[in-house]
Coordinates of C-alpha atoms in Angstrom, one line a residue:
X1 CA 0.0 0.0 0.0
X2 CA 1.3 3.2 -1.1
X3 CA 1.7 5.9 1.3
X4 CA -1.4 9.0 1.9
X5 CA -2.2 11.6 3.4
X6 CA -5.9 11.4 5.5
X7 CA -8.4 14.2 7.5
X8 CA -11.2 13.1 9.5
X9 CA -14.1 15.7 8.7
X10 CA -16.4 17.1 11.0
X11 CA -18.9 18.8 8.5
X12 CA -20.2 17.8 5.0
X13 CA -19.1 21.0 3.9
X14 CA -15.5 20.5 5.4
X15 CA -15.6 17.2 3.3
X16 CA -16.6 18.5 0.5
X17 CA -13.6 21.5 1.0
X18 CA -10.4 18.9 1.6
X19 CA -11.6 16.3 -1.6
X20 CA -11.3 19.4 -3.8
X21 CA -8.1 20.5 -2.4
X22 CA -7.0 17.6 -3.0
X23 CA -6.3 16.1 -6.6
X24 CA -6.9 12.6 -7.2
X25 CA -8.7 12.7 -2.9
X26 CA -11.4 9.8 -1.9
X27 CA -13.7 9.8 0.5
X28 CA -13.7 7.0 3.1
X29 CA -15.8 5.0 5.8
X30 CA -16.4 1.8 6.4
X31 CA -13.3 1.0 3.8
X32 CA -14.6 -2.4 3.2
X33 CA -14.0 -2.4 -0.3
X34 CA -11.5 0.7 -1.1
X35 CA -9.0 -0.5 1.6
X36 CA -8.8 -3.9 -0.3
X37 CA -8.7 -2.1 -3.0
X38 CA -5.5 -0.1 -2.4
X39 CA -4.0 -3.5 -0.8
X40 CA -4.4 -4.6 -4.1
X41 CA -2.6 -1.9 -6.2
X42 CA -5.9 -1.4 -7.4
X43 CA -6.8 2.5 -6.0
X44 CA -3.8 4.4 -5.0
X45 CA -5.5 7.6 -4.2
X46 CA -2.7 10.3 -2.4
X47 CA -5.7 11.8 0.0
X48 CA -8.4 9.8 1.8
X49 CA -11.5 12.1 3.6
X50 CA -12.8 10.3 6.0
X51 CA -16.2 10.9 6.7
X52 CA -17.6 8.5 9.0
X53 CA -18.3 11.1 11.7
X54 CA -20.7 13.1 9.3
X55 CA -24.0 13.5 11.0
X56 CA -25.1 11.0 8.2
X57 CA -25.5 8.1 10.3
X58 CA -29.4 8.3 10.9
X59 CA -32.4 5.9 9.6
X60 CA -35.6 8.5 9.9
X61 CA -39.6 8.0 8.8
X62 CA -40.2 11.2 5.8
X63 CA -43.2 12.6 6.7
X64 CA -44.9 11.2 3.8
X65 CA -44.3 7.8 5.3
X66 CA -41.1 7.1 3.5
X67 CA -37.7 6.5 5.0
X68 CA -34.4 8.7 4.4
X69 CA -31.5 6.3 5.2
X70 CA -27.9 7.9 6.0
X71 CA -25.2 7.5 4.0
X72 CA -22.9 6.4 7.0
X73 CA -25.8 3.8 8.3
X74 CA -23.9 0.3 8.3
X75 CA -25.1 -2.3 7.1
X76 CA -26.3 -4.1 10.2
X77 CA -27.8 -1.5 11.8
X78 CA -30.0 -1.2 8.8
X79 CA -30.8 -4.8 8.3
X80 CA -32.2 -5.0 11.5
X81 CA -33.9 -1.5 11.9
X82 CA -37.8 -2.5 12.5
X83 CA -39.0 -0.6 9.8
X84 CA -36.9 -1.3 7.0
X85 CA -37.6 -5.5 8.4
X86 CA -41.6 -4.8 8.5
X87 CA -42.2 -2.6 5.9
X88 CA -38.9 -3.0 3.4
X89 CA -38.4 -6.8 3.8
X90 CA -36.4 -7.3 0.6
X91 CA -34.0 -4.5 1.7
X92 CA -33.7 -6.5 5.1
X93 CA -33.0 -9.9 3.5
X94 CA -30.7 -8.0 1.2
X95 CA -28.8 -6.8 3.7
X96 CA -28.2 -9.8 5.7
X97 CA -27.4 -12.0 2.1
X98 CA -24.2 -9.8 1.4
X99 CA -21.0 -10.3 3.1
X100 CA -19.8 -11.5 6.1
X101 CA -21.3 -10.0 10.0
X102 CA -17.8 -8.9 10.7
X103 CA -18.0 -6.6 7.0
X104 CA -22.1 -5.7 7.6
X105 CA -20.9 -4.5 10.9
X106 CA -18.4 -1.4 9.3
X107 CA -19.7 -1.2 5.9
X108 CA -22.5 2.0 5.1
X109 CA -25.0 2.3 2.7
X110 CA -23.2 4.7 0.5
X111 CA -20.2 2.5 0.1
X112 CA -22.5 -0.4 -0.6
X113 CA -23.7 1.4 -3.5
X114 CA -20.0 2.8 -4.7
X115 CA -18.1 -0.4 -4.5
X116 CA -16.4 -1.7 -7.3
X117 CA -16.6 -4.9 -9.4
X118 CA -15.2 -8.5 -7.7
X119 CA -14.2 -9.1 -11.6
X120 CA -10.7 -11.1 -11.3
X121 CA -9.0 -9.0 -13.9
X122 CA -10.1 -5.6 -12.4
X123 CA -8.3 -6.8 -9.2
X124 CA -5.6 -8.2 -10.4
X125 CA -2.9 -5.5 -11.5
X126 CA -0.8 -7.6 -13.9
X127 CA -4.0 -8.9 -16.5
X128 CA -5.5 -5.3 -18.6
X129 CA -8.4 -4.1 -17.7
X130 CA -10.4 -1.9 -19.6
X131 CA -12.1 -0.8 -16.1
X132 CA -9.1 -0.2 -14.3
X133 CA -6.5 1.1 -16.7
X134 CA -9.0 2.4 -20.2
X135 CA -8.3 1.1 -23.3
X136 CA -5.8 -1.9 -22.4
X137 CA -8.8 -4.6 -23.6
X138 CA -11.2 -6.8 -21.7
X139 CA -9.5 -10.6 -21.4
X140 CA -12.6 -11.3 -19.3
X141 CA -14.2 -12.2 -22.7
X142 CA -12.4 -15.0 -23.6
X143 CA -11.1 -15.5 -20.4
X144 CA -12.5 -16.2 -16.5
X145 CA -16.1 -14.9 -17.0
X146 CA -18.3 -17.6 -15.3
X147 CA -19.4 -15.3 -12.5
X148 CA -19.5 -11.9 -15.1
X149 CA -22.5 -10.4 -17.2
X150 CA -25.2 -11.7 -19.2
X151 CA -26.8 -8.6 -20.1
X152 CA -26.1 -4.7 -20.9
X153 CA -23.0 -5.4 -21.1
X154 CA -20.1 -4.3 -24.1
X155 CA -17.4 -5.2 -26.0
X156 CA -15.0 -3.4 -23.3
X157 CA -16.1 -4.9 -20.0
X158 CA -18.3 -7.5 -19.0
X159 CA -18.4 -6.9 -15.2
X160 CA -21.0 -7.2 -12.7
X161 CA -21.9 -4.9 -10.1
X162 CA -21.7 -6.7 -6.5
X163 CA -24.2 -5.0 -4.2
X164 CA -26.7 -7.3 -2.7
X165 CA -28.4 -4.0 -1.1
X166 CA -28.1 -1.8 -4.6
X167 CA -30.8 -4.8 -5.9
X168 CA -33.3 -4.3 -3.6
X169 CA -33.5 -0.7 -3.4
X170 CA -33.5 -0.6 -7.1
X171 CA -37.1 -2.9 -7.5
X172 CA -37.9 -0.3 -4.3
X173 CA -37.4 2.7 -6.3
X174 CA -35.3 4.8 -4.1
X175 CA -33.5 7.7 -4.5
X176 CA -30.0 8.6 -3.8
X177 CA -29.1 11.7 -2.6
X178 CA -25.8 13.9 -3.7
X179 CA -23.9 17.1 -2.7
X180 CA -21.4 18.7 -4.1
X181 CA -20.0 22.4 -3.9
X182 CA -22.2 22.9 -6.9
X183 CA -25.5 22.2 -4.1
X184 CA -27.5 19.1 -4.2
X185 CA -29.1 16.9 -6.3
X186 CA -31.5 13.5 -6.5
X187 CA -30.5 10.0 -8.4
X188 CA -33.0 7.6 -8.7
X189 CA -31.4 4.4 -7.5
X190 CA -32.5 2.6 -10.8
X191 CA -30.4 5.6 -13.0
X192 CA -27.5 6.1 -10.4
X193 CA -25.1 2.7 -11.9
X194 CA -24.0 2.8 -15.2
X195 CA -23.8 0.1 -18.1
X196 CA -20.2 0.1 -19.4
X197 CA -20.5 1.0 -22.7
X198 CA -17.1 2.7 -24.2
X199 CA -16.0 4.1 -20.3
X200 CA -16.5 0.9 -17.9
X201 CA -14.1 2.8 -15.7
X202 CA -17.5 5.2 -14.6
X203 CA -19.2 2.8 -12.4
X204 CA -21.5 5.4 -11.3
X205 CA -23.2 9.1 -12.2
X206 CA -21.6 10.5 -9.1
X207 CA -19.6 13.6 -10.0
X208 CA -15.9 14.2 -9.1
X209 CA -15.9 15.4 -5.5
X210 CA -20.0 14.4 -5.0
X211 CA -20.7 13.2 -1.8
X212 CA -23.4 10.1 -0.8
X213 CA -25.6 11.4 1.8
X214 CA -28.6 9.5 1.9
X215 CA -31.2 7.0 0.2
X216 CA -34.7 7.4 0.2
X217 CA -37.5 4.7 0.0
X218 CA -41.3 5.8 -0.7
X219 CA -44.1 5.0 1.5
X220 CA -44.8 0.9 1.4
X221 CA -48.1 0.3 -0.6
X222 CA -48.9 -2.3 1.1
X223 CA -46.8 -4.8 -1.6
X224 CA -45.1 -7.8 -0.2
X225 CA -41.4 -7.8 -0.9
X226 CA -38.8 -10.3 -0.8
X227 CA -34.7 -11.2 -1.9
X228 CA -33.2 -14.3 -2.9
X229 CA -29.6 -15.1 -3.7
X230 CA -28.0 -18.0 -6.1
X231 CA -24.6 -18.7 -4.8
X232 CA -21.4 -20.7 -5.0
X233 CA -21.5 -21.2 -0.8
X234 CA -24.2 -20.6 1.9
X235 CA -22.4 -17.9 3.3
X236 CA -19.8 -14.8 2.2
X237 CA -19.6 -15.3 -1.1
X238 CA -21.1 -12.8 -4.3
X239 CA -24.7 -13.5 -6.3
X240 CA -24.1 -15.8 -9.3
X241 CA -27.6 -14.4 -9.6
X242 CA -30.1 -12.8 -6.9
X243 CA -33.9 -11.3 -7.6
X244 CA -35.7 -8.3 -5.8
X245 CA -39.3 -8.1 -6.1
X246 CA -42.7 -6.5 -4.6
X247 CA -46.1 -7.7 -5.7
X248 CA -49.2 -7.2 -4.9
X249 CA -52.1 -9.5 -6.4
X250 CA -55.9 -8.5 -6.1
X251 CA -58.8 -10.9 -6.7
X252 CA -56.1 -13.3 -8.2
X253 CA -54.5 -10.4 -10.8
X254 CA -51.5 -8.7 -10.5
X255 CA -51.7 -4.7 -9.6
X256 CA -48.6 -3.8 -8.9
X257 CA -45.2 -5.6 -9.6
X258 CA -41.3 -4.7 -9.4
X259 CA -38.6 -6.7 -10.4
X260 CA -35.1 -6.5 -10.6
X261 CA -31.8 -8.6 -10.8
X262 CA -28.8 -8.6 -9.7
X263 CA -25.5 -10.7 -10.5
X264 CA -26.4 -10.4 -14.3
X265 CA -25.3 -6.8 -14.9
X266 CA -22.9 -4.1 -14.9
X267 CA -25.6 -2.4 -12.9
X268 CA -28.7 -3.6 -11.2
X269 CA -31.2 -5.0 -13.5
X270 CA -34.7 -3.3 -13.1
X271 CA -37.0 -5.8 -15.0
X272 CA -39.3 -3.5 -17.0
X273 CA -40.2 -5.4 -20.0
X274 CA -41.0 -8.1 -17.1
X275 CA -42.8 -5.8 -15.6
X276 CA -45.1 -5.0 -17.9
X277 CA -45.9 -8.6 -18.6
X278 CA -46.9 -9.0 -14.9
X279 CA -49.1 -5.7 -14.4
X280 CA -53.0 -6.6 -15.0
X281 CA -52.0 -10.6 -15.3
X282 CA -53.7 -13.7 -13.5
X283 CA -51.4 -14.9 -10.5
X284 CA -50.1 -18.1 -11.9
X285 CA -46.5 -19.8 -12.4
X286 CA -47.1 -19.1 -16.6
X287 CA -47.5 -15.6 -16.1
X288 CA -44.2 -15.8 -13.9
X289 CA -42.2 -18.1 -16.5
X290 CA -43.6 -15.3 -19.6
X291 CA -42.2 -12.2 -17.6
X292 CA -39.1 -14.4 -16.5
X293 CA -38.5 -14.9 -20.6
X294 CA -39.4 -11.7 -21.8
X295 CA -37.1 -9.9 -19.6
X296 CA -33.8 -12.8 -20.0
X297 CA -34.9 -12.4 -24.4
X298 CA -32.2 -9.8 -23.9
X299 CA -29.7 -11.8 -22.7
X300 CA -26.2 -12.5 -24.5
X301 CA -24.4 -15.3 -22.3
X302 CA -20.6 -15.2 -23.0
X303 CA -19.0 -19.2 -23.4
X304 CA -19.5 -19.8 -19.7
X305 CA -22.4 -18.3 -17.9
X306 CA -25.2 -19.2 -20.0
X307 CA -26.3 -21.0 -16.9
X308 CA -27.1 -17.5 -15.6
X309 CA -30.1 -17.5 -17.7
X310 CA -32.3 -20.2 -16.7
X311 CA -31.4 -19.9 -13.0
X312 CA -31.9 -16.0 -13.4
X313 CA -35.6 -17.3 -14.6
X314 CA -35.5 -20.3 -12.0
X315 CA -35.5 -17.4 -8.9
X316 CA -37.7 -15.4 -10.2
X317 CA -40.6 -17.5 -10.5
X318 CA -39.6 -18.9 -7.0
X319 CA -39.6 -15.5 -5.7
X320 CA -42.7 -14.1 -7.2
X321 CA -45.0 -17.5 -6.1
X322 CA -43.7 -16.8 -2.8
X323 CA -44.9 -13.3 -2.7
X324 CA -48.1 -14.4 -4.3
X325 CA -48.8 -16.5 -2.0
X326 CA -49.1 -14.7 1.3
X327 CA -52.2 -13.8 2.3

């Protein structure tokens, strides 16, 4: 690790102050993922602002029956607040799907939603990497892509984004809140990752010296929610493929439905042609299997993840008969 220099800040606008005085600065807190990172050779960034004292750190009801989640909240704190578990149960499950307790225990929500990819080449400084170091190629293509992207994803990078959280609050539809000495601004979750494209190296819309204060959630409709994860391992290990979802079936039809996946993307995957299947259709397993399809028609499985594809459809259908189900 190469050496840096560090401030602990007090204020947002202090924050805000030392990243731009600082070329090439990164804001830290939890360091869950940037500290491996810089282990790595991966980030080498001369300046870290540490912001895990903000007054960030707060999970509070909006007064339209919402909830505004801190960006310092970590991870456990938030899986087991009582109303993100009663009234946001996919976020909950999320939450406690990802990582280890140890990791839940220091990482925050806004580094959940700014950590990098887990691809092998990305971490691994002597292999190019389109992501890391632009326009040195993508060997993930032809190389080690088992665990990599079946859809949105380009000629330059076929990473997947590793959030278990980012998932959920996409089929949620939060927001994220941003500041910057420009003044503020609001993301929705579903617009705030990027698909690679020609610049895989911007994993995000955040701006150069943005800061991550909160996520918002809209009031609960009343819509059951739930999150499953396909994995290697029962425990600590990253979503070969996961599925968010709320539903809420009336007299036996569907009236409201979000979907979304995660594992299969640069980004997460917000199921809208899926979605449109689903809204005004009977509750039944073929309705499930035709969304499932519809959405996975878009898919382009590289020589050794094609698997992705059925058991992307597989969870799904699980997922939504559960939610179906309860009364």
């Amino acid at each position: 690790m190469k050496p840096f220099a560090y401030l602990r800040a007090d204020r947002t606008d202090q924050a805000l102050a030392a990243y731009a005085a600082h070329p090439g600065a990164q804001y830290i807190a939890g360091g869950t993922n940037l500290v491996d990172l810089m282990k790595l050779g991966v980030a080498d960034p001369p300046f870290l602002v540490d912001i895990s004292r903000l007054p960030l750190d707060g999970v509070d009801e909006t007064p339209d029956g919402g909830l505004r989640i801190g960006a310092t909240v970590r991870n456990s704190d938030l899986a087991a607040h009582p109303l993100v578990r009663t009234r946001y149960t996919a976020l909950s499950q999320a939450l406690l799907a990802g990582a280890s307790g140890q990791l839940r225990n220091a990482a925050t929500t806004g580094g959940n939603l700014l950590q990098r990819t887990r691809c092998p080449y990305f971490q691994d400084t002597s292999k190019p990497c389109n992501k890391r170091a632009p326009g040195t190629g993508c060997p993930a293509r032809e190389g080690v892509h088992r665990d990599l992207a079946v859809l949105g994803h380009s000629t330059r990078c076929v990473a997947t984004h590793p959030s278990d959280m980012a998932v959920a609050l996409a089929a949620l539809d939060a927001r994220v809140h941003l500041i910057g000495l420009d003044g503020e601004r609001t993301v929705p979750l579903t617009e705030f990752h990027r698909l690679p494209g020609d610049t895989p190296e911007h994993d995000t819309v955040v701006r150069p010296g943005e800061l991550v204060t909160a996520v918002t959630l809209p009031p609960p409709t009343g819509t059951h929610s739930a999150y499953r994860k396909a994995r290697d391992r029962a425990s600590y290990a990253f979503a070969l493929v996961s599925v968010a979802a709320a539903l809420t079936v009336e007299d036996g039809v569907v009236r409201h439905a979000a979907l979304a996946f995660g594992g299969v993307a640069h980004a997460p995957w917000r199921a809208r042609a899926a979605e449109e299947v689903l809204l005004g259709a009977p509750a039944t397993e073929e309705t499930w299997v035709r969304a499932a399809d519809t959405e996975l028609a878009a898919a382009e499985p590289l020589r050794d993840n094609a698997f992705k594809v059925p058991l992307a459809r597989g969870l799904a259908v699980r997922v939504l008969t559960d939610l179906a189900s309860r009364p």
